[in-house]
């Protein structure tokens, strides 16, 4: 039956075409339309302006785990102790309402603390300078932040009482909890993890 | 006023009065309608306060909810939760979108808003809000869910209390890929820092891969500008990723070759798993569902009832939702309201004839990766008894009591 085989050929060709159209439309655009400007995307729109170095420096406040971004200055445990009593203890004391910050690695303290949970010392500096004290965020000087960091690391039994912290030694401190951290590698699928 | 009257007169010839006389007349008529004599026979409910005999208020500048509807977020010091049990469909009204922030809601004048992009880029650049809006725009309906979105503990808990830290909007903005193309990302840049301009100066490290895939700087929500509580005037939007990474009030993006290890990705938003390990950078929100009707504090009557709820997955689309009406012994496919979108809440429904006996109803979501929403027990088995409170998406059960009450079935794991 010639006609029939021809019809079959045409039909299978049509199905092939249909499938390839479906596949290509699936792979190029998810159902919420990501193709932009009708494919007319220029090399550059020339919107916005180049940032100056001063501009960047004025808000580039983050500290990286390798110490990149740490400012000049220094601070030690004793100064940190009195600053903490003055500006932090009302909220972070044993009976205060907010996070317990002190509890050395291996202690029986149940709360997650800088000593038993935080993997990087630089995060302590970055976070305190960024947003503490809660009632006057961003009000501390760099020296004060170094001192408070030193005090908190000392109380968590990570550094001794005479260490003075600065931009060259803070990032070298090994935090005991670092070894606990693993990256999420779940990808969906059947398994529950 | 004159213009307004003329306008009124043009398309509404009956309005030959000014506003005040119209309203006065309406009130008088209303009084008459209420005290009309001789209505001996009792009529349908519709005529108790017969609205057909009163002129209603004139068109207004802003719409409002019916005074009989009072959905509200449930607030705490750190968050406010969407009243899932009061909503229909899949969109969360903007004023009911959940809130979670770490330093309050900042007040940002859009005229002064700027987004700085720097670090490992060819051209460090600053974009004003106007600049951002000049780029090609994209809209996308998707949910945002806080990864700390699970509460349990007592029978009298609402869907809002159990898992109200998820909401869905249509977000509009410029794709991050468009912006990244404009500044030119240097080879080797694999992470970027997103920083907010709230009092927490919130920061998260995000893989560049995600930014290029479907990241967006959003300035629109459900057809209007973002609400301040959702990041006005611009926020990062990462479909399917834990709420905290969708940094609101975004002011700065810094490209780098490593993560920044901020407090929110070390001390917080990490979870203990087995063997004392701590899992970090758990970005994707796993598939989850919850029946929102019937649910506490609602009640049921014998006979047919529509079981309805929301299902979603941060890893793709919802493939199916299964409902059990016999405490998990048997499961049935629910129908899914179209369109079923990627990384979006979908409304599911299942018709059930309740015979009046006490039973448990529950739902479980299956997504396109083949993942099935687990029970709390499965999560504990997988992560250990000390598992952290983030990324918990257990099956939620409601108990239908003989007297028609609907109660949450709490399961506790922290002795």
Coordinates of C-alpha atoms in Angstrom, one line a residue:
Chain A
X1 CA 0.0 0.0 0.0
X2 CA 2.1 2.9 -1.4
X3 CA -0.3 5.7 -0.3
X4 CA -0.3 4.5 3.2
X5 CA 3.5 4.3 3.6
X6 CA 3.7 7.9 2.1
X7 CA 1.2 9.0 4.6
X8 CA 3.1 7.3 7.3
X9 CA 6.3 9.1 6.2
X10 CA 4.5 12.4 6.1
X11 CA 3.0 11.8 9.5
X12 CA 6.3 10.9 11.1
X13 CA 7.9 13.9 9.5
X14 CA 5.2 16.1 11.0
X15 CA 5.6 14.5 14.4
X16 CA 9.3 15.0 14.2
X17 CA 8.8 18.7 13.3
X18 CA 6.3 19.2 16.0
X19 CA 8.6 17.6 18.6
X20 CA 11.6 19.7 17.5
X21 CA 9.5 22.9 17.7
X22 CA 8.3 21.9 21.2
X23 CA 11.8 21.1 22.3
X24 CA 13.3 24.3 21.0
X25 CA 10.5 26.4 22.4
X26 CA 10.9 24.8 25.8
X27 CA 14.6 25.3 25.9
X28 CA 14.7 28.8 24.8
X29 CA 11.9 30.3 26.7
X30 CA 10.3 29.2 29.9
X31 CA 6.7 30.0 30.2
X32 CA 7.2 33.4 31.7
X33 CA 8.9 34.9 28.7
X34 CA 12.6 35.7 29.2
X35 CA 13.4 36.8 25.7
X36 CA 13.8 40.5 25.8
X37 CA 13.3 43.4 23.5
X38 CA 12.3 41.1 20.6
X39 CA 15.9 39.8 20.5
X40 CA 17.1 43.4 19.9
X41 CA 19.6 43.5 22.8
X42 CA 22.4 46.1 22.2
X43 CA 26.0 45.6 23.4
X44 CA 25.4 48.4 25.9
X45 CA 22.4 50.5 26.8
X46 CA 24.7 53.3 28.2
X47 CA 22.3 53.8 31.1
X48 CA 23.8 54.6 34.5
X49 CA 27.2 56.1 35.2
X50 CA 30.7 54.9 36.1
X51 CA 31.2 54.8 39.9
X52 CA 34.1 56.7 41.3
X53 CA 36.6 55.1 43.7
X54 CA 35.5 57.5 46.5
X55 CA 31.9 56.5 45.9
X56 CA 32.8 52.8 46.1
X57 CA 35.0 53.2 49.2
X58 CA 32.3 55.1 51.0
X59 CA 30.0 52.1 51.2
X60 CA 32.2 49.1 50.5
X61 CA 32.2 48.0 54.1
X62 CA 32.2 44.2 53.9
X63 CA 35.1 42.2 55.3
X64 CA 36.0 39.0 53.5
X65 CA 37.1 35.8 55.3
X66 CA 40.6 36.4 54.1
X67 CA 40.6 39.8 55.8
X68 CA 40.2 41.8 52.7
X69 CA 38.4 45.0 53.6
X70 CA 39.6 45.2 57.2
X71 CA 40.3 48.9 58.0
X72 CA 43.3 50.3 59.8
X73 CA 43.1 50.4 63.6
X74 CA 43.3 48.0 66.4
X75 CA 41.7 47.0 69.7
X76 CA 42.2 44.7 72.7
X77 CA 40.3 42.7 75.2
X78 CA 40.3 45.2 78.2
X79 CA 38.9 48.0 76.2
X80 CA 36.4 45.6 74.6
X81 CA 35.3 44.5 78.0
X82 CA 34.3 48.0 79.2
X83 CA 32.7 48.8 75.8
X84 CA 30.6 45.7 76.0
X85 CA 29.5 46.6 79.6
X86 CA 28.6 50.0 78.3
X87 CA 26.9 49.3 75.0
X88 CA 26.0 45.7 74.6
X89 CA 25.4 44.0 77.9
X90 CA 21.8 45.3 78.4
X91 CA 20.7 43.1 75.5
X92 CA 23.3 40.4 75.4
X93 CA 23.8 39.5 79.0
X94 CA 22.9 36.1 80.5
X95 CA 19.4 37.3 81.2
X96 CA 19.1 39.8 78.3
X97 CA 16.5 39.2 75.6
X98 CA 18.8 38.7 72.6
X99 CA 21.4 36.3 71.3
X100 CA 23.8 34.7 73.8
X101 CA 27.2 35.5 72.2
X102 CA 29.4 33.6 74.6
X103 CA 29.9 29.8 74.9
X104 CA 33.2 28.2 74.1
X105 CA 33.4 25.3 71.6
X106 CA 32.8 22.0 73.4
X107 CA 31.0 23.7 76.4
X108 CA 27.5 22.5 77.3
X109 CA 26.0 25.9 76.2
X110 CA 22.9 25.0 74.2
X111 CA 22.7 28.3 72.3
X112 CA 24.6 28.8 69.1
X113 CA 27.4 31.2 70.0
X114 CA 30.4 32.8 68.4
X115 CA 32.6 30.2 70.0
X116 CA 30.6 27.1 69.2
X117 CA 29.0 28.0 65.8
X118 CA 30.7 30.9 64.0
X119 CA 33.1 29.7 61.3
X120 CA 35.0 33.0 60.6
X121 CA 36.3 35.6 62.9
X122 CA 36.0 38.3 60.2
X123 CA 32.2 37.9 60.4
X124 CA 32.2 39.1 64.0
X125 CA 33.9 42.3 63.0
X126 CA 31.8 42.8 59.9
X127 CA 28.5 42.2 61.6
X128 CA 29.2 44.4 64.7
X129 CA 30.4 47.2 62.6
X130 CA 27.6 46.9 60.2
X131 CA 24.6 46.9 62.5
X132 CA 25.3 46.9 66.2
X133 CA 24.5 48.1 68.8
X134 CA 20.9 47.4 67.6
X135 CA 19.7 50.7 69.1
X136 CA 22.4 52.8 67.4
X137 CA 23.5 50.8 64.3
X138 CA 26.8 51.7 62.6
X139 CA 27.8 54.0 65.4
X140 CA 31.0 52.3 66.5
X141 CA 34.5 53.4 65.5
X142 CA 36.8 50.8 63.8
X143 CA 39.0 50.7 67.0
X144 CA 35.9 50.0 69.1
X145 CA 34.9 47.2 66.7
X146 CA 38.4 45.6 66.9
X147 CA 38.2 45.8 70.8
X148 CA 34.7 44.3 71.0
X149 CA 35.7 41.6 68.6
X150 CA 38.8 40.8 70.7
X151 CA 36.7 40.7 73.9
X152 CA 34.1 38.4 72.4
X153 CA 36.8 36.1 70.9
X154 CA 38.5 36.0 74.3
X155 CA 35.3 35.2 76.2
X156 CA 34.7 32.4 73.8
X157 CA 38.2 31.1 74.5
X158 CA 39.5 31.6 71.0
X159 CA 42.2 34.2 71.7
X160 CA 44.1 35.1 74.9
X161 CA 43.6 38.2 77.0
X162 CA 46.6 40.1 75.7
X163 CA 46.1 39.7 71.9
X164 CA 45.5 43.0 70.2
X165 CA 43.5 42.6 67.0
X166 CA 44.2 44.5 63.8
X167 CA 43.9 44.1 60.0
X168 CA 46.8 41.7 59.7
X169 CA 45.9 39.2 62.4
X170 CA 42.1 39.0 62.6
X171 CA 41.7 36.9 59.5
X172 CA 44.4 34.4 60.6
X173 CA 42.3 33.3 63.6
X174 CA 41.0 29.7 63.2
X175 CA 37.5 29.4 64.4
X176 CA 36.8 26.0 66.0
X177 CA 33.3 25.6 64.4
X178 CA 34.6 26.0 60.9
X179 CA 35.2 22.3 60.5
X180 CA 31.5 21.6 61.1
X181 CA 30.4 23.4 57.9
X182 CA 29.5 21.6 54.7
X183 CA 28.0 23.0 51.5
X184 CA 24.5 22.1 50.6
X185 CA 24.7 19.6 47.7
X186 CA 21.1 18.6 47.4
X187 CA 19.6 18.7 43.9
X188 CA 16.0 17.7 44.4
X189 CA 14.9 14.2 43.4
X190 CA 13.6 11.4 45.4
X191 CA 16.0 11.5 48.4
X192 CA 15.1 13.4 51.6
X193 CA 18.1 14.9 53.3
Chain B
X1 CA -14.5 70.4 42.0
X2 CA -16.1 72.0 38.9
X3 CA -14.3 69.7 36.6
X4 CA -15.3 66.7 38.6
X5 CA -18.9 67.7 38.5
X6 CA -18.9 68.2 34.8
X7 CA -17.4 64.8 34.4
X8 CA -20.0 63.3 36.6
X9 CA -22.8 65.1 34.7
X10 CA -21.5 63.8 31.4
X11 CA -21.6 60.1 32.1
X12 CA -24.1 60.1 35.0
X13 CA -27.0 62.3 34.2
X14 CA -28.8 61.6 37.5
X15 CA -26.0 63.4 39.3
X16 CA -27.3 66.9 39.0
X17 CA -26.4 67.6 42.6
X18 CA -23.2 68.3 44.3
X19 CA -21.7 65.5 46.4
X20 CA -23.1 66.6 49.7
X21 CA -26.7 66.8 48.6
X22 CA -26.4 63.5 46.9
X23 CA -25.2 61.9 50.1
X24 CA -27.8 63.6 52.2
X25 CA -30.5 62.4 49.8
X26 CA -29.2 58.9 49.9
X27 CA -29.3 58.9 53.7
X28 CA -32.9 60.1 53.7
X29 CA -33.9 57.4 51.3
X30 CA -32.1 54.8 53.4
X31 CA -34.1 55.9 56.4
X32 CA -37.3 55.6 54.5
X33 CA -36.4 52.2 53.2
X34 CA -35.7 50.9 56.7
X35 CA -38.9 52.1 58.3
X36 CA -41.3 51.5 55.4
X37 CA -44.6 50.5 57.0
X38 CA -46.8 47.6 56.0
X39 CA -44.2 45.1 55.2
X40 CA -45.9 42.4 57.3
X41 CA -44.4 39.4 55.6
X42 CA -40.7 38.5 56.3
X43 CA -38.6 38.6 53.2
X44 CA -35.3 37.0 52.1
X45 CA -32.1 37.9 54.0
X46 CA -31.2 40.1 51.1
X47 CA -33.8 42.6 52.2
X48 CA -32.9 42.9 55.9
X49 CA -30.7 45.9 55.1
X50 CA -31.8 46.3 51.6
X51 CA -28.9 47.8 49.6
X52 CA -31.1 48.4 46.6
X53 CA -32.8 51.3 48.3
X54 CA -29.7 53.3 49.1
X55 CA -27.4 55.2 46.8
X56 CA -23.9 53.9 47.6
X57 CA -20.8 56.0 47.9
X58 CA -19.4 57.7 44.8
X59 CA -16.3 56.4 43.0
X60 CA -13.2 56.9 45.1
X61 CA -9.5 57.4 44.5
X62 CA -8.5 54.2 46.2
X63 CA -10.4 51.0 46.5
X64 CA -10.8 49.4 49.9
X65 CA -11.7 46.0 51.4
X66 CA -15.3 45.3 52.3
X67 CA -15.8 46.4 55.9
X68 CA -16.8 42.8 56.5
X69 CA -13.4 41.4 55.5
X70 CA -10.5 41.9 57.9
X71 CA -7.6 39.7 56.8
X72 CA -4.5 40.6 58.8
X73 CA -0.9 39.7 59.1
X74 CA 0.0 38.2 62.4
X75 CA 2.9 40.1 63.8
X76 CA 5.8 39.4 66.1
X77 CA 9.0 41.4 66.8
X78 CA 10.8 39.8 63.9
X79 CA 8.1 39.0 61.3
X80 CA 4.5 39.2 60.2
X81 CA 2.7 36.3 58.6
X82 CA 0.3 36.0 55.7
X83 CA -3.2 34.8 56.6
X84 CA -3.1 31.9 54.2
X85 CA -6.4 30.6 55.5
X86 CA -8.2 33.8 54.4
X87 CA -7.0 33.8 50.8
X88 CA -8.2 32.4 47.4
X89 CA -6.3 31.7 44.3
X90 CA -2.5 32.1 44.1
X91 CA -1.7 35.8 44.5
X92 CA -1.0 37.3 47.9
X93 CA -2.5 40.8 48.1
X94 CA 0.6 43.1 48.5
X95 CA -0.5 44.4 51.9
X96 CA -0.7 40.8 53.2
X97 CA 2.7 39.8 51.9
X98 CA 4.7 38.4 54.8
X99 CA 7.5 40.4 56.4
X100 CA 10.8 39.4 57.8
X101 CA 13.5 41.9 58.3
X102 CA 16.4 42.4 60.7
X103 CA 16.5 46.1 61.2
X104 CA 13.0 47.4 60.5
X105 CA 11.6 49.0 57.3
X106 CA 13.8 51.8 56.0
X107 CA 12.2 55.0 54.4
X108 CA 13.9 55.5 51.1
X109 CA 13.3 58.4 48.8
X110 CA 13.3 57.0 45.2
X111 CA 14.9 60.2 44.0
X112 CA 18.0 59.4 46.1
X113 CA 18.0 55.7 45.4
X114 CA 21.1 54.3 43.8
X115 CA 22.4 50.8 43.1
X116 CA 26.2 50.4 43.1
X117 CA 27.8 47.4 41.2
X118 CA 31.5 46.9 41.6
X119 CA 34.2 44.4 42.4
X120 CA 35.2 42.0 39.7
X121 CA 33.5 43.9 36.9
X122 CA 34.9 45.7 33.8
X123 CA 33.0 48.9 34.7
X124 CA 31.9 49.6 38.3
X125 CA 28.6 51.5 37.8
X126 CA 25.9 53.3 39.6
X127 CA 22.3 53.0 38.5
X128 CA 19.5 55.3 39.7
X129 CA 15.9 53.9 39.9
X130 CA 15.2 55.7 36.7
X131 CA 18.1 53.9 35.0
X132 CA 16.9 50.6 36.2
X133 CA 13.5 51.2 34.8
X134 CA 14.9 52.2 31.4
X135 CA 16.3 48.7 30.9
X136 CA 14.1 46.0 29.3
X137 CA 11.7 44.8 32.0
X138 CA 10.3 41.3 32.8
X139 CA 7.4 40.2 35.0
X140 CA 7.2 36.9 36.7
X141 CA 4.8 35.4 39.2
X142 CA 6.6 33.5 41.9
X143 CA 6.6 32.9 45.6
X144 CA 9.0 34.1 48.2
X145 CA 9.3 32.0 51.3
X146 CA 11.4 32.5 54.5
X147 CA 13.5 29.4 55.2
X148 CA 12.5 29.6 58.8
X149 CA 8.9 29.0 57.8
X150 CA 7.7 26.3 60.2
X151 CA 6.0 26.4 63.6
X152 CA 4.3 23.7 65.5
X153 CA 3.3 23.1 69.1
X154 CA -0.4 23.2 69.7
X155 CA -3.7 22.1 68.2
X156 CA -5.1 25.7 67.9
X157 CA -2.7 26.9 65.3
X158 CA -3.7 28.5 62.0
X159 CA -2.1 27.9 58.6
X160 CA -0.8 31.5 59.0
X161 CA 1.0 30.5 62.3
X162 CA 2.3 27.2 60.9
X163 CA 3.6 28.5 57.6
X164 CA 2.6 32.1 56.9
X165 CA 6.1 33.2 55.9
X166 CA 5.3 32.5 52.2
X167 CA 3.6 34.8 49.8
X168 CA 3.3 35.2 46.1
X169 CA 3.4 38.3 43.9
X170 CA 3.9 39.2 40.3
X171 CA 7.3 40.8 40.4
X172 CA 8.5 43.2 37.7
X173 CA 12.0 44.5 37.2
X174 CA 15.2 44.2 35.2
X175 CA 17.0 40.8 34.8
X176 CA 20.3 40.7 36.6
X177 CA 21.8 39.2 33.5
X178 CA 21.0 42.5 31.7
X179 CA 22.7 44.5 34.4
X180 CA 25.7 42.1 34.6
X181 CA 26.1 42.4 30.8
X182 CA 26.1 46.2 31.1
X183 CA 28.9 46.3 33.8
X184 CA 30.8 43.3 32.3
X185 CA 31.6 40.5 34.7
X186 CA 35.2 39.5 34.9
X187 CA 36.1 35.9 34.3
X188 CA 36.6 34.2 37.6
X189 CA 33.8 36.1 39.3
X190 CA 31.6 33.3 40.8
X191 CA 29.9 35.0 43.7
X192 CA 28.3 38.4 44.4
X193 CA 27.4 40.1 47.6
X194 CA 23.9 41.7 47.8
X195 CA 23.6 44.4 50.4
X196 CA 20.5 46.2 51.6
X197 CA 20.2 49.7 52.9
X198 CA 18.2 48.9 56.0
X199 CA 19.5 49.3 59.5
X200 CA 20.8 45.7 59.4
X201 CA 22.7 46.5 56.2
X202 CA 21.6 43.0 55.3
X203 CA 24.1 41.0 53.2
X204 CA 24.1 37.7 51.5
X205 CA 26.5 36.0 49.1
X206 CA 24.9 34.7 45.9
X207 CA 26.4 32.5 43.2
X208 CA 26.8 34.5 39.9
X209 CA 25.2 31.4 38.2
X210 CA 21.9 32.1 39.9
X211 CA 22.0 35.8 39.1
X212 CA 22.5 35.0 35.4
X213 CA 19.9 32.3 35.4
X214 CA 16.8 34.1 36.7
X215 CA 17.9 36.8 39.2
X216 CA 16.1 40.1 39.0
X217 CA 16.3 43.6 40.4
X218 CA 12.6 44.1 41.1
X219 CA 10.8 47.4 41.5
X220 CA 7.2 46.3 40.8
X221 CA 4.9 44.1 42.8
X222 CA 1.4 43.1 41.7
X223 CA 1.2 45.9 39.2
X224 CA 2.5 48.8 41.3
X225 CA 5.7 49.9 42.9
X226 CA 7.1 47.6 45.6
X227 CA 5.7 48.0 49.0
X228 CA 8.2 49.5 51.5
X229 CA 7.9 46.2 53.5
X230 CA 9.0 44.3 50.4
X231 CA 12.0 46.4 49.6
X232 CA 10.9 49.7 48.1
X233 CA 12.2 51.0 45.8
X234 CA 14.2 48.0 44.6
X235 CA 15.1 44.5 45.8
X236 CA 16.9 41.4 44.7
X237 CA 14.5 38.7 43.6
X238 CA 15.8 35.1 43.2
X239 CA 12.9 32.9 42.3
X240 CA 12.7 29.7 44.4
X241 CA 15.5 30.7 46.8
X242 CA 15.2 31.2 50.5
X243 CA 13.5 34.5 51.4
X244 CA 16.6 36.0 53.1
X245 CA 18.7 35.9 49.9
X246 CA 16.1 38.2 48.2
X247 CA 17.8 41.2 49.7
X248 CA 15.4 44.1 50.0
X249 CA 16.2 47.8 49.6
X250 CA 19.3 46.7 47.7
X251 CA 22.0 49.3 47.5
X252 CA 25.2 47.4 46.5
X253 CA 26.3 44.4 44.5
X254 CA 30.0 43.3 44.7
X255 CA 31.3 40.6 42.4
X256 CA 34.0 38.3 43.8
X257 CA 35.6 34.9 43.4
X258 CA 34.5 33.6 46.8
X259 CA 31.6 33.9 49.2
X260 CA 31.8 36.7 51.8
X261 CA 30.7 34.6 54.8
X262 CA 28.3 37.2 56.2
X263 CA 26.5 36.6 59.5
X264 CA 23.3 35.7 57.7
X265 CA 25.0 32.8 55.9
X266 CA 27.0 31.5 58.9
X267 CA 25.4 32.2 62.3
X268 CA 21.9 32.3 60.7
X269 CA 20.3 30.5 57.8
X270 CA 22.4 27.4 58.2
X271 CA 21.1 24.2 59.6
X272 CA 22.5 21.4 61.8
X273 CA 22.2 18.0 60.1
X274 CA 23.6 14.6 61.2
X275 CA 27.0 14.0 62.8
X276 CA 27.2 17.5 64.2
X277 CA 27.6 19.0 60.7
X278 CA 26.1 22.3 59.7
X279 CA 24.7 22.7 56.2
X280 CA 25.5 26.0 54.5
X281 CA 24.1 27.8 51.4
X282 CA 20.9 25.8 51.4
X283 CA 19.4 28.1 48.8
X284 CA 16.5 26.2 47.2
X285 CA 13.2 26.0 48.9
X286 CA 12.0 22.4 48.8
X287 CA 8.5 21.4 47.6
X288 CA 5.8 21.9 50.2
X289 CA 2.0 22.2 50.5
X290 CA -0.6 23.0 53.1
X291 CA -4.3 22.7 53.2
X292 CA -5.7 26.1 53.9
X293 CA -9.4 25.1 53.8
X294 CA -10.7 23.5 55.9
X295 CA -8.2 24.5 58.6
X296 CA -8.2 25.9 62.1
X297 CA -10.1 28.0 63.2
X298 CA -12.7 26.9 60.6
X299 CA -15.2 24.2 60.9
X300 CA -16.8 21.5 58.7
X301 CA -20.2 20.0 58.2
X302 CA -21.1 16.5 57.2
X303 CA -21.4 16.1 53.4
X304 CA -19.3 17.4 50.5
X305 CA -16.5 19.8 51.2
X306 CA -13.8 21.2 49.0
X307 CA -10.4 20.7 50.4
X308 CA -8.1 23.4 49.0
X309 CA -4.6 24.7 49.6
X310 CA -1.3 25.9 48.2
X311 CA 1.6 23.9 46.9
X312 CA 5.0 25.2 45.7
X313 CA 8.6 24.2 45.0
X314 CA 11.7 26.3 44.6
X315 CA 13.2 23.7 42.4
X316 CA 10.7 23.8 39.5
X317 CA 7.0 23.2 38.9
X318 CA 4.5 21.3 41.1
X319 CA 4.0 18.0 39.3
X320 CA 1.1 16.9 41.4
X321 CA -0.4 17.3 44.9
X322 CA -1.8 14.3 46.7
X323 CA -4.5 14.5 49.4
X324 CA -5.2 12.0 52.1
X325 CA -8.4 12.0 54.0
X326 CA -7.6 8.9 56.1
X327 CA -4.5 10.1 58.1
X328 CA -2.1 9.2 55.3
X329 CA -3.2 5.6 54.6
X330 CA -4.3 6.4 51.1
X331 CA -3.6 9.3 48.8
X332 CA -5.5 10.8 45.9
X333 CA -4.5 13.3 43.2
X334 CA -5.9 16.8 43.7
X335 CA -6.7 19.0 40.7
X336 CA -4.3 21.9 40.1
X337 CA -5.5 25.3 39.1
X338 CA -3.9 26.4 35.9
X339 CA -1.5 28.0 35.1
X340 CA 0.9 25.9 37.1
X341 CA 4.0 28.1 37.1
X342 CA 7.7 27.4 37.8
X343 CA 8.7 28.2 41.4
X344 CA 5.2 29.5 42.2
X345 CA 2.4 28.8 44.5
X346 CA -0.3 26.7 42.9
X347 CA -3.8 26.3 44.2
X348 CA -4.9 22.6 44.6
X349 CA -8.4 21.3 45.2
X350 CA -10.0 18.0 46.1
X351 CA -13.6 17.1 46.7
X352 CA -14.3 15.0 49.7
X353 CA -17.5 13.7 51.2
X354 CA -17.1 13.7 55.0
X355 CA -19.2 11.1 56.8
X356 CA -18.8 12.9 60.2
X357 CA -16.3 10.5 61.7
X358 CA -13.1 11.9 63.2
X359 CA -10.3 11.8 60.6
X360 CA -7.1 13.5 59.5
X361 CA -6.7 15.3 56.2
X362 CA -3.3 16.3 54.8
X363 CA -1.6 17.1 51.5
X364 CA 1.8 16.4 50.0
X365 CA 3.5 18.0 47.0
X366 CA 5.6 16.3 44.3
X367 CA 7.7 18.6 42.1
X368 CA 9.2 18.1 38.7
X369 CA 12.5 16.8 40.1
X370 CA 10.6 13.9 41.6
X371 CA 10.9 15.1 45.1
X372 CA 8.0 14.3 47.4
X373 CA 7.2 16.5 50.4
X374 CA 8.4 14.6 53.5
X375 CA 6.8 14.0 56.8
X376 CA 8.4 15.5 59.9
X377 CA 9.6 12.0 60.9
X378 CA 11.3 11.6 57.5
X379 CA 13.1 14.9 58.1
X380 CA 14.2 13.9 61.5
X381 CA 15.4 10.5 60.3
X382 CA 17.4 12.3 57.5
X383 CA 18.8 15.2 59.6
X384 CA 18.9 13.9 63.1
X385 CA 17.1 14.9 66.3
X386 CA 19.2 18.1 66.6
X387 CA 18.2 19.3 63.1
X388 CA 18.1 23.1 62.8
X389 CA 14.9 25.0 62.3
X390 CA 15.5 26.1 58.8
X391 CA 14.2 24.4 55.6
X392 CA 11.5 22.4 57.3
X393 CA 8.7 21.5 54.9
X394 CA 6.8 18.7 56.5
X395 CA 3.4 17.4 55.6
X396 CA 0.8 19.3 57.7
X397 CA -2.2 17.4 59.0
X398 CA -5.6 18.7 60.2
X399 CA -7.9 16.7 62.4
X400 CA -11.6 16.9 61.6
X401 CA -13.4 16.4 64.9
X402 CA -16.8 14.7 65.2
X403 CA -18.3 18.1 66.3
X404 CA -17.0 19.7 63.1
X405 CA -14.0 21.5 64.7
X406 CA -10.8 21.5 62.6
X407 CA -7.6 21.3 64.7
X408 CA -3.9 21.3 63.7
X409 CA -2.1 18.1 64.5
X410 CA 1.1 19.2 66.1
X411 CA 4.2 16.9 66.0
X412 CA 7.0 17.9 68.3
X413 CA 10.6 16.8 67.9
X414 CA 12.4 18.9 70.4
X415 CA 11.9 17.1 73.7

